[in-house]
CSV table of C-alpha atoms and ligand atoms in Angstrom, one decimal:
chain,number,residue,atom,x,y,z
W,428,UNK,CA,139.3,9.9,157.6
W,429,UNK,CA,137.3,8.0,155.0
W,430,UNK,CA,135.1,10.3,153.0
W,431,UNK,CA,131.4,9.4,152.9
W,432,UNK,CA,130.2,8.5,149.5
W,433,UNK,CA,127.3,10.5,148.1
W,434,UNK,CA,124.0,9.6,149.5
W,435,UNK,CA,121.8,11.0,146.7
W,436,UNK,CA,119.8,7.8,146.1
W,437,UNK,CA,119.4,7.2,149.8
W,438,UNK,CA,118.1,10.7,150.3
W,439,UNK,CA,115.6,10.4,147.5
W,440,UNK,CA,114.2,7.2,149.0
W,441,UNK,CA,114.2,8.6,152.5
W,442,UNK,CA,112.2,11.6,151.3
W,443,UNK,CA,109.5,9.3,150.0
W,444,UNK,CA,109.8,7.2,153.2
W,445,UNK,CA,109.2,10.4,155.3
W,446,UNK,CA,105.9,10.9,153.4
W,447,UNK,CA,104.5,7.4,153.8
W,448,UNK,CA,106.3,5.2,156.3
W,449,UNK,CA,105.2,5.7,159.9
W,450,UNK,CA,107.9,7.4,161.8
W,451,UNK,CA,107.5,4.9,164.7
W,452,UNK,CA,109.2,2.4,162.2
W,453,UNK,CA,112.5,3.8,163.4
W,454,UNK,CA,115.9,3.0,161.8
W,455,UNK,CA,119.5,3.3,163.2
W,456,UNK,CA,121.2,4.7,160.1
W,457,UNK,CA,120.0,7.0,157.3
W,458,UNK,CA,120.7,4.6,154.5
W,459,UNK,CA,118.4,2.4,152.4
W,460,UNK,CA,119.6,-1.1,152.0
W,461,UNK,CA,119.4,-2.7,148.5
W,462,UNK,CA,121.1,-6.1,149.0
W,463,UNK,CA,123.2,-8.0,151.5
W,464,UNK,CA,125.5,-11.0,151.6
W,465,UNK,CA,127.3,-12.6,154.6
W,466,UNK,CA,128.7,-9.9,156.8
W,467,UNK,CA,128.1,-7.1,154.3
W,468,UNK,CA,125.2,-4.9,153.2
W,469,UNK,CA,125.0,-2.5,150.3
W,470,UNK,CA,122.9,0.6,150.1
W,471,UNK,CA,121.0,1.9,147.1
W,472,UNK,CA,124.1,4.0,146.2
W,473,UNK,CA,126.2,0.8,146.0
W,474,UNK,CA,128.2,1.6,149.1
W,475,UNK,CA,129.3,-1.5,151.0
W,476,UNK,CA,129.0,-1.6,154.8
W,477,UNK,CA,130.3,-4.2,157.3
W,478,UNK,CA,127.1,-5.0,159.1
W,479,UNK,CA,127.7,-6.1,162.7
W,480,UNK,CA,124.1,-5.4,163.7
W,481,UNK,CA,122.8,-8.4,161.6
W,482,UNK,CA,119.2,-7.2,161.6
W,483,UNK,CA,119.4,-7.0,165.4
W,484,UNK,CA,121.1,-10.3,166.0
W,485,UNK,CA,118.9,-12.2,163.5
W,486,UNK,CA,121.1,-13.3,160.6
W,487,UNK,CA,123.3,-15.7,162.6
W,488,UNK,CA,124.5,-17.4,159.4
W,489,UNK,CA,125.0,-14.1,157.6
W,490,UNK,CA,122.8,-12.2,155.2
W,491,UNK,CA,121.1,-14.3,152.5
W,492,UNK,CA,123.0,-17.5,153.1
W,493,UNK,CA,122.7,-19.5,149.8
W,494,UNK,CA,121.4,-22.6,151.6
W,495,UNK,CA,118.7,-20.7,153.4
W,496,UNK,CA,117.7,-18.9,150.1
W,497,UNK,CA,117.6,-22.2,148.3
W,498,UNK,CA,115.5,-23.9,151.0
W,499,UNK,CA,113.0,-21.0,151.1
W,500,UNK,CA,112.7,-20.9,147.3
W,501,UNK,CA,112.1,-24.6,147.0
W,502,UNK,CA,109.4,-24.4,149.6
W,503,UNK,CA,107.7,-21.4,147.9
W,504,UNK,CA,107.3,-23.5,144.8
W,505,UNK,CA,105.5,-26.2,146.8
W,506,UNK,CA,103.4,-24.7,149.6
W,507,UNK,CA,103.4,-21.2,151.1
W,508,UNK,CA,100.6,-21.1,153.7
W,509,UNK,CA,98.1,-23.4,155.2
W,510,UNK,CA,97.4,-21.9,158.7
W,511,UNK,CA,95.8,-24.5,161.0
W,512,UNK,CA,93.8,-26.2,158.3
W,513,UNK,CA,96.3,-29.0,158.0
W,514,UNK,CA,99.7,-29.8,159.3
W,515,UNK,CA,102.8,-29.7,157.0
W,516,UNK,CA,106.1,-31.4,156.7
W,517,UNK,CA,108.4,-28.4,157.4
W,518,UNK,CA,106.6,-27.7,160.7
W,519,UNK,CA,106.9,-31.3,161.8
W,520,UNK,CA,110.5,-31.6,160.8
W,521,UNK,CA,111.5,-28.4,162.4
W,522,UNK,CA,109.7,-29.2,165.7
W,523,UNK,CA,111.6,-32.5,165.7
W,524,UNK,CA,114.9,-30.7,165.0
W,525,UNK,CA,114.3,-28.1,167.7
W,526,UNK,CA,113.6,-30.9,170.2
W,527,UNK,CA,117.0,-32.4,169.3
W,528,UNK,CA,119.0,-29.2,169.8
W,529,UNK,CA,117.1,-27.8,172.7
W,530,UNK,CA,118.2,-28.7,176.3
W,531,UNK,CA,117.2,-32.1,177.6
W,532,UNK,CA,113.5,-32.8,178.0
W,533,UNK,CA,112.4,-29.7,176.1
W,534,UNK,CA,110.8,-31.7,173.3
W,535,UNK,CA,107.6,-30.1,172.3
W,536,UNK,CA,107.3,-26.9,170.2
W,537,UNK,CA,104.7,-24.2,169.7
W,538,UNK,CA,105.5,-21.9,166.7
W,539,UNK,CA,104.3,-18.4,165.9
W,540,UNK,CA,105.9,-15.4,164.2
W,541,UNK,CA,107.7,-12.8,166.3
W,542,UNK,CA,109.6,-12.7,169.6
W,543,UNK,CA,107.0,-10.5,171.3
W,544,UNK,CA,104.2,-12.9,170.3
W,545,UNK,CA,106.2,-15.9,171.5
W,546,UNK,CA,106.7,-14.1,174.9
W,547,UNK,CA,102.9,-13.6,175.1
W,548,UNK,CA,102.4,-17.2,174.3
W,549,UNK,CA,104.9,-18.3,177.0
W,550,UNK,CA,103.1,-16.2,179.6
W,551,UNK,CA,99.7,-17.5,178.6
W,552,UNK,CA,101.1,-21.0,178.6
W,553,UNK,CA,102.5,-20.6,182.1
W,554,UNK,CA,99.3,-19.1,183.5
W,555,UNK,CA,97.2,-21.7,181.9
W,556,UNK,CA,99.3,-24.6,183.0
W,557,UNK,CA,99.9,-23.4,186.6
W,558,UNK,CA,96.5,-21.7,187.0
W,559,UNK,CA,98.4,-18.9,188.8
W,560,UNK,CA,98.1,-15.2,187.9
W,561,UNK,CA,101.5,-13.5,188.6
W,562,UNK,CA,104.7,-13.2,186.8
W,563,UNK,CA,108.2,-12.0,187.9
W,564,UNK,CA,110.5,-10.3,185.4
W,565,UNK,CA,113.8,-8.5,185.6
W,566,UNK,CA,114.6,-4.8,185.6
W,567,UNK,CA,116.5,-3.9,182.4
W,568,UNK,CA,114.9,-6.7,180.4
W,569,UNK,CA,113.4,-6.3,176.9
W,570,UNK,CA,110.7,-8.8,175.9
W,571,UNK,CA,109.0,-7.2,172.9
W,572,UNK,CA,106.3,-4.7,171.9
W,573,UNK,CA,103.0,-6.4,172.4
W,574,UNK,CA,101.1,-5.0,175.4
W,575,UNK,CA,102.0,-8.0,177.6
W,576,UNK,CA,105.6,-8.0,176.5
W,577,UNK,CA,105.7,-4.2,177.1
W,578,UNK,CA,104.5,-4.7,180.6
W,579,UNK,CA,107.4,-7.2,181.2
W,580,UNK,CA,109.9,-4.8,179.6
W,581,UNK,CA,111.9,-2.3,181.7
W,582,UNK,CA,115.0,-1.9,179.5
W,583,UNK,CA,114.0,1.8,179.4
W,584,UNK,CA,110.9,3.6,180.6
W,585,UNK,CA,110.6,4.9,177.1
W,586,UNK,CA,109.3,1.6,175.9
W,587,UNK,CA,106.4,1.8,178.4
W,588,UNK,CA,105.7,5.5,178.5
W,589,UNK,CA,102.4,6.4,176.9
W,590,UNK,CA,101.0,2.8,177.0
W,591,UNK,CA,99.8,2.7,180.6
W,592,UNK,CA,97.8,1.1,182.0
W,593,UNK,CA,99.8,-2.0,181.1
W,594,UNK,CA,98.6,-5.6,181.9
W,595,UNK,CA,98.9,-6.3,185.6
W,596,UNK,CA,100.2,-9.1,187.8
W,597,UNK,CA,103.8,-8.4,186.8
W,598,UNK,CA,106.6,-7.7,189.4
W,599,UNK,CA,110.1,-6.7,188.7
W,600,UNK,CA,113.4,-7.6,190.5
W,601,UNK,CA,116.9,-6.3,189.7
W,602,UNK,CA,119.0,-8.1,187.1
W,603,UNK,CA,122.2,-9.5,188.5
W,604,UNK,CA,124.3,-6.9,186.7
W,605,UNK,CA,127.7,-7.0,188.4
W,606,UNK,CA,129.3,-4.0,186.8
W,607,UNK,CA,126.5,-1.8,188.1
W,608,UNK,CA,125.6,-4.1,191.1
W,609,UNK,CA,122.1,-3.3,192.3
W,610,UNK,CA,123.2,-3.8,195.9
W,611,UNK,CA,126.7,-2.2,195.5
W,612,UNK,CA,128.7,-5.4,196.2
W,613,UNK,CA,132.1,-6.3,194.8
W,614,UNK,CA,131.5,-8.1,191.5
W,615,UNK,CA,131.9,-11.9,191.7
W,616,UNK,CA,133.2,-11.8,195.3
W,617,UNK,CA,129.8,-11.2,196.8
W,618,UNK,CA,127.3,-13.6,198.4
W,619,UNK,CA,124.8,-12.8,195.7
W,620,UNK,CA,122.9,-10.3,197.9
W,621,UNK,CA,121.0,-9.4,194.7
W,622,UNK,CA,119.3,-12.8,194.9
W,623,UNK,CA,117.9,-11.8,198.3
W,624,UNK,CA,116.0,-9.0,196.6
W,625,UNK,CA,114.1,-11.7,194.6
W,626,UNK,CA,113.4,-13.7,197.8
W,627,UNK,CA,112.2,-10.5,199.5
W,628,UNK,CA,109.8,-9.8,196.7
W,629,UNK,CA,108.3,-13.2,197.3
W,630,UNK,CA,108.1,-12.4,201.0
W,631,UNK,CA,106.7,-8.9,200.9
W,632,UNK,CA,104.9,-8.5,197.6
W,633,UNK,CA,103.7,-11.6,195.9
W,634,UNK,CA,103.1,-15.0,197.4
W,635,UNK,CA,105.2,-17.8,195.7
W,636,UNK,CA,102.1,-20.0,195.2
W,637,UNK,CA,100.5,-17.2,193.1
W,638,UNK,CA,103.5,-16.9,190.8
W,639,UNK,CA,103.1,-18.7,187.5
W,640,UNK,CA,106.5,-17.9,186.1
W,641,UNK,CA,109.8,-16.1,186.4
W,642,UNK,CA,110.9,-14.9,183.0
W,643,UNK,CA,114.6,-14.0,182.4
W,644,UNK,CA,116.9,-13.3,179.5
W,645,UNK,CA,119.9,-15.5,180.4
W,646,UNK,CA,122.1,-12.8,178.9
W,647,UNK,CA,120.4,-9.3,179.1
W,648,UNK,CA,120.1,-8.1,175.5
W,649,UNK,CA,118.7,-4.6,174.9
W,650,UNK,CA,119.4,-3.9,178.6
W,651,UNK,CA,123.2,-3.9,178.0
W,652,UNK,CA,124.5,-7.3,177.1
W,653,UNK,CA,124.9,-8.4,180.7
W,654,UNK,CA,126.0,-11.9,181.8
W,655,UNK,CA,124.4,-12.8,185.2
W,656,UNK,CA,126.5,-12.8,188.4
W,657,UNK,CA,128.1,-15.9,189.7
W,658,UNK,CA,129.0,-14.6,193.1
W,659,UNK,CA,132.1,-15.8,195.0
W,660,UNK,CA,131.2,-19.5,194.9
W,661,UNK,CA,131.1,-19.6,191.1
W,662,UNK,CA,129.4,-23.0,191.1
W,663,UNK,CA,126.2,-21.9,192.7
W,664,UNK,CA,125.6,-18.6,191.0
W,665,UNK,CA,122.4,-16.6,190.4
W,666,UNK,CA,121.2,-18.9,187.7
W,667,UNK,CA,121.5,-22.1,189.7
W,668,UNK,CA,119.8,-20.5,192.7
W,669,UNK,CA,117.0,-19.3,190.4
W,670,UNK,CA,116.4,-22.8,189.2
W,671,UNK,CA,116.3,-24.1,192.8
W,672,UNK,CA,113.8,-21.4,193.8
W,673,UNK,CA,111.5,-22.2,190.9
W,674,UNK,CA,111.6,-25.9,191.8
W,675,UNK,CA,110.9,-25.2,195.4
W,676,UNK,CA,107.7,-23.2,194.7
W,677,UNK,CA,106.5,-24.9,191.5
W,678,UNK,CA,107.1,-21.7,189.6
W,679,UNK,CA,107.8,-22.1,185.8
W,680,UNK,CA,111.2,-20.8,184.8
W,681,UNK,CA,111.0,-19.1,181.3
W,682,UNK,CA,114.1,-18.2,179.5
W,683,UNK,CA,113.7,-15.6,176.8
W,684,UNK,CA,116.4,-16.7,174.3
W,685,UNK,CA,115.1,-14.6,171.5
W,686,UNK,CA,118.4,-12.9,171.1
W,687,UNK,CA,120.7,-15.4,172.7
W,688,UNK,CA,119.5,-18.5,170.9
W,689,UNK,CA,120.8,-20.4,167.9
W,690,UNK,CA,124.5,-20.2,168.5
W,691,UNK,CA,124.8,-16.5,169.3
W,692,UNK,CA,126.6,-17.2,172.6
W,693,UNK,CA,128.7,-20.1,171.2
W,694,UNK,CA,126.2,-22.8,172.4
W,695,UNK,CA,122.8,-23.5,170.8
W,696,UNK,CA,121.2,-21.8,173.8
W,697,UNK,CA,122.7,-19.6,176.4
W,698,UNK,CA,121.2,-21.6,179.3
W,699,UNK,CA,123.7,-24.3,178.4
W,700,UNK,CA,126.5,-22.2,179.8
W,701,UNK,CA,125.1,-22.9,183.3
W,702,UNK,CA,123.7,-26.3,182.5
W,703,UNK,CA,120.3,-25.1,183.5
W,704,UNK,CA,117.1,-26.2,181.8
W,705,UNK,CA,114.1,-23.9,181.9
W,706,UNK,CA,110.5,-25.0,181.9
W,707,UNK,CA,110.0,-23.0,178.7
W,708,UNK,CA,112.4,-21.6,176.2
W,709,UNK,CA,111.3,-18.7,174.0
W,710,UNK,CA,113.0,-18.5,170.6
W,711,UNK,CA,112.8,-16.1,167.6
W,712,UNK,CA,115.4,-14.0,165.7
W,713,UNK,CA,118.2,-16.4,164.8
W,714,UNK,CA,115.9,-19.3,164.2
W,715,UNK,CA,115.1,-18.6,160.5
W,716,UNK,CA,117.7,-16.1,159.3
W,717,UNK,CA,115.2,-13.3,158.9
W,718,UNK,CA,112.0,-15.2,158.0
W,719,UNK,CA,109.4,-14.4,160.6
W,720,UNK,CA,109.3,-17.3,163.0
W,721,UNK,CA,109.3,-17.7,166.8
W,722,UNK,CA,108.1,-20.1,169.4
W,723,UNK,CA,108.0,-21.7,172.8
W,724,UNK,CA,109.8,-25.0,173.5
W,725,UNK,CA,108.8,-26.9,176.6
W,726,UNK,CA,108.3,-30.4,178.0
W,727,UNK,CA,105.6,-32.7,176.6
W,728,UNK,CA,103.9,-33.1,180.0
W,729,UNK,CA,103.4,-29.4,180.3
W,730,UNK,CA,102.5,-28.8,176.7
W,731,UNK,CA,99.9,-31.5,176.9
W,732,UNK,CA,98.0,-29.4,179.4
W,733,UNK,CA,97.7,-26.6,176.9
W,734,UNK,CA,94.9,-28.2,175.0
W,735,UNK,CA,94.2,-27.9,171.3
W,736,UNK,CA,93.0,-24.5,170.2
W,737,UNK,CA,93.7,-22.7,173.5
W,738,UNK,CA,96.3,-20.6,171.7
W,739,UNK,CA,97.2,-20.3,168.0
W,740,UNK,CA,98.4,-18.1,165.1
W,741,UNK,CA,97.3,-17.8,161.5
W,742,UNK,CA,100.8,-17.5,160.1
W,743,UNK,CA,102.7,-19.3,162.9
W,744,UNK,CA,105.0,-22.0,161.8
W,745,UNK,CA,104.7,-20.9,158.2
W,746,UNK,CA,106.2,-23.5,155.8
W,747,UNK,CA,108.6,-21.1,154.1
W,748,UNK,CA,109.9,-19.9,157.5
W,749,UNK,CA,110.2,-23.4,158.8
W,750,UNK,CA,112.2,-24.5,155.8
W,751,UNK,CA,114.5,-21.5,156.2
W,752,UNK,CA,114.9,-22.4,159.9
W,753,UNK,CA,115.8,-26.0,159.0
W,754,UNK,CA,118.4,-24.8,156.5
W,755,UNK,CA,119.8,-22.2,159.0
W,756,UNK,CA,120.2,-24.9,161.7
W,757,UNK,CA,121.9,-27.2,159.2
W,758,UNK,CA,124.4,-24.5,158.2
W,759,UNK,CA,125.3,-23.9,161.9
W,760,UNK,CA,125.9,-27.6,162.3
W,761,UNK,CA,127.7,-28.3,159.1
W,762,UNK,CA,130.0,-25.3,159.3
W,763,UNK,CA,130.7,-25.7,163.1
W,764,UNK,CA,129.5,-22.2,163.7
W,765,UNK,CA,129.2,-22.8,167.5
W,766,UNK,CA,132.9,-23.3,167.6
W,767,UNK,CA,133.6,-20.3,165.3
W,768,UNK,CA,131.4,-18.1,167.5
W,769,UNK,CA,133.4,-19.1,170.6
W,770,UNK,CA,136.8,-18.6,168.9
W,771,UNK,CA,136.0,-15.3,167.2
W,772,UNK,CA,134.2,-14.1,170.3
W,773,UNK,CA,137.3,-14.8,172.5
W,774,UNK,CA,139.4,-12.9,170.0
W,775,UNK,CA,137.1,-9.9,170.0
W,776,UNK,CA,137.0,-9.8,173.8
W,777,UNK,CA,140.8,-10.0,174.1
W,778,UNK,CA,141.2,-7.2,171.6
W,779,UNK,CA,138.6,-5.0,173.3
W,780,UNK,CA,140.3,-5.6,176.6
W,781,UNK,CA,143.6,-4.4,175.1
W,782,UNK,CA,141.8,-1.3,173.8
W,783,UNK,CA,140.3,-0.8,177.3
W,784,UNK,CA,143.9,-0.3,178.7
W,785,UNK,CA,144.4,2.6,176.2
W,786,UNK,CA,140.9,4.2,176.1
W,787,UNK,CA,139.4,5.0,179.5
W,788,UNK,CA,136.0,5.5,177.8
W,789,UNK,CA,135.8,1.7,177.8
W,790,UNK,CA,134.4,0.7,181.2
W,791,UNK,CA,133.7,-3.0,180.7
W,792,UNK,CA,133.9,-5.6,178.0
W,793,UNK,CA,131.6,-8.6,178.4
W,794,UNK,CA,129.7,-11.2,176.7
W,795,UNK,CA,129.5,-14.8,175.6
W,796,UNK,CA,130.4,-16.1,172.1
W,797,UNK,CA,129.6,-13.5,169.5
W,798,UNK,CA,127.2,-11.5,171.8
W,799,UNK,CA,129.6,-8.9,173.0
W,800,UNK,CA,129.0,-5.6,174.7
W,801,UNK,CA,131.4,-2.8,175.3
W,802,UNK,CA,130.1,-0.4,178.0
W,803,UNK,CA,131.2,3.2,177.6
W,804,UNK,CA,131.7,5.4,180.7
W,805,UNK,CA,132.5,9.1,181.3
W,806,UNK,CA,135.3,10.2,183.7
W,807,UNK,CA,133.0,9.6,186.7
W,808,UNK,CA,132.3,6.1,185.6
W,809,UNK,CA,128.8,6.9,184.6
W,810,UNK,CA,127.1,5.5,181.5
W,811,UNK,CA,128.2,7.6,178.5
W,812,UNK,CA,125.6,7.6,175.8
W,813,UNK,CA,127.1,10.7,174.2
W,814,UNK,CA,130.4,9.0,173.6
W,815,UNK,CA,128.6,6.1,172.2
W,816,UNK,CA,126.7,8.2,169.7
W,817,UNK,CA,129.9,9.8,168.5
W,818,UNK,CA,131.7,6.5,168.3
W,819,UNK,CA,128.9,4.8,166.3
W,820,UNK,CA,128.8,7.8,163.9
W,821,UNK,CA,132.6,7.6,163.5
W,822,UNK,CA,132.3,3.9,162.6
W,823,UNK,CA,129.4,4.6,160.3
W,824,UNK,CA,131.5,7.2,158.4
W,825,UNK,CA,133.9,4.4,157.9
W,826,UNK,CA,131.2,2.0,156.7
W,827,UNK,CA,130.8,-0.1,159.8
W,828,UNK,CA,127.3,-0.6,161.2
W,829,UNK,CA,127.2,-1.1,165.0
W,830,UNK,CA,124.2,-1.0,167.3
W,831,UNK,CA,123.8,0.2,170.8
W,832,UNK,CA,122.0,-1.1,173.9
W,833,UNK,CA,121.8,-0.4,177.6
W,834,UNK,CA,119.7,1.9,179.8
W,835,UNK,CA,121.5,5.0,178.6
W,836,UNK,CA,122.3,3.8,175.1
W,837,UNK,CA,125.8,3.5,176.3
W,838,UNK,CA,126.8,-0.1,175.4
W,839,UNK,CA,128.0,-1.0,171.9
W,840,UNK,CA,127.0,-4.4,170.9
W,841,UNK,CA,128.9,-6.6,168.5
W,842,UNK,CA,126.7,-9.2,166.9
W,843,UNK,CA,128.5,-10.3,163.7
W,844,UNK,CA,127.4,-13.4,161.9
W,845,UNK,CA,128.5,-16.6,163.5
W,846,UNK,CA,130.6,-17.4,160.3
W,847,UNK,CA,132.5,-14.1,160.5
W,848,UNK,CA,136.2,-14.5,159.5
W,849,UNK,CA,139.3,-13.2,161.3
W,850,UNK,CA,139.9,-10.8,158.4
W,851,UNK,CA,136.4,-9.3,158.7
W,852,UNK,CA,136.9,-8.9,162.4
W,853,UNK,CA,140.3,-7.2,161.9
W,854,UNK,CA,138.7,-4.8,159.4
W,855,UNK,CA,136.0,-3.9,161.9
W,856,UNK,CA,138.4,-3.6,164.8
W,857,UNK,CA,140.6,-1.2,162.9
W,858,UNK,CA,137.6,1.0,162.2
W,859,UNK,CA,136.4,0.8,165.8
W,860,UNK,CA,139.8,1.9,167.1
W,861,UNK,CA,140.0,4.7,164.5
W,862,UNK,CA,136.6,5.8,165.9
W,863,UNK,CA,137.9,5.6,169.5
W,864,UNK,CA,140.8,7.9,168.6
W,865,UNK,CA,138.3,10.6,167.3
W,866,UNK,CA,136.3,10.8,170.6
W,867,UNK,CA,136.3,14.2,172.3
M,1751,PLP,C1,115.3,-10.8,174.3
M,1751,PLP,C2,114.2,-10.3,173.4
M,1751,PLP,N1,113.0,-10.8,173.6
M,1751,PLP,C3,112.0,-10.5,172.7
M,1751,PLP,C4,112.2,-9.6,171.7
M,1751,PLP,C5,111.0,-9.2,170.8
M,1751,PLP,O1,111.2,-9.8,169.5
M,1751,PLP,P1,110.4,-9.3,168.3
M,1751,PLP,O2,110.9,-8.0,167.9
M,1751,PLP,O3,110.6,-10.4,167.2
M,1751,PLP,O4,108.9,-9.2,168.7
M,1751,PLP,C6,113.5,-9.1,171.4
M,1751,PLP,C7,113.7,-8.2,170.3
M,1751,PLP,O5,114.7,-7.5,170.3
M,1751,PLP,C8,114.5,-9.5,172.3
M,1751,PLP,O6,115.8,-9.0,172.1
């Protein structure tokens, strides 16, 4: 067992933190970061950690990538903030670049600062454009912390508790989560009976012509890293049917790609795995390697209906964040990080599946690219959050930082940087397996 280094300096800072930092500003680990580089992070004691949390799937090109740092510094010397007084070159360049990498026809960009804000913007956009009031979201989804995003979020009741009444006009349908099928069918051999629940919602609860949008994470994030069902036909899975249904009723399909975007799943955007283009794509996190930036990307003809000044943000599309985003996208392109995410992701999935044969606590391994979830179960097959806590702590003792997700905090998520090396993965896998061996 690796002995934990002294945490004196961490403790000193955490004591001050306890006095002045609001406790709701939670943290996963009791350490205080001082610096970070690539896949590693150092605390104030100088202890090095492998960081596979990446600021909750934000630092897709690794911590403090030199090209991103250079671009941000250059921009700081020129122009930091202008709000909506004038336009600026980084905003225009980034919008053009996003239109280039986004799925076909999504060519017009609105930028603000955080994922939750961008979700609010997308919902306001859909309501404004369709002039319809209602929204359908998925059980298990996480869309952020603003009141509207909280109303859409059902990853855990904990996110909603204490904030009611939440904004209305929101209906929830089950996520197509095969491992824990909402209609108890045989995964991937079914006729997508879960989709009928969505159709029934439109029949019994909310008329289709009053629905402005259906919002979905194409891979469930906080809810447990779930890839949607395909059903037995494979070709006409849940996602394809969702697109058809939205087209039939003139409902806008919004994909929340806050966590899945910018190469995380081995493609620029997760929706490309199904070749499905939403009407609006919500982006944040990986866009600017940690600089606050988020947005909504849609088609020109829809964006044109959202006339000037109907929505806005003082800091949105900040020049420094936009420059950092342009540099981050360039690194992903120049270093072929989409390919690396696929190759390294496949390696991780194979290795976890080997471990699954040895350790019954692993119920399922799933994911796309470098967005991988390992669901832990007890001996009855139920979600095992207790085992997860112990495993994450065992890894932490060995200087590997891992995050959880899932309704019972029972899914370990692996979100290394997209430029992670095989050696770094081996180091982390060895620690992970050592942790598994320690489980009660
Ligand atoms: C899928 C998804 N949407 C929205 C958000 C909210 O983003 P932010 O924390 O930047 O507001 C998150 C954050 O984890 C997320 O994972």
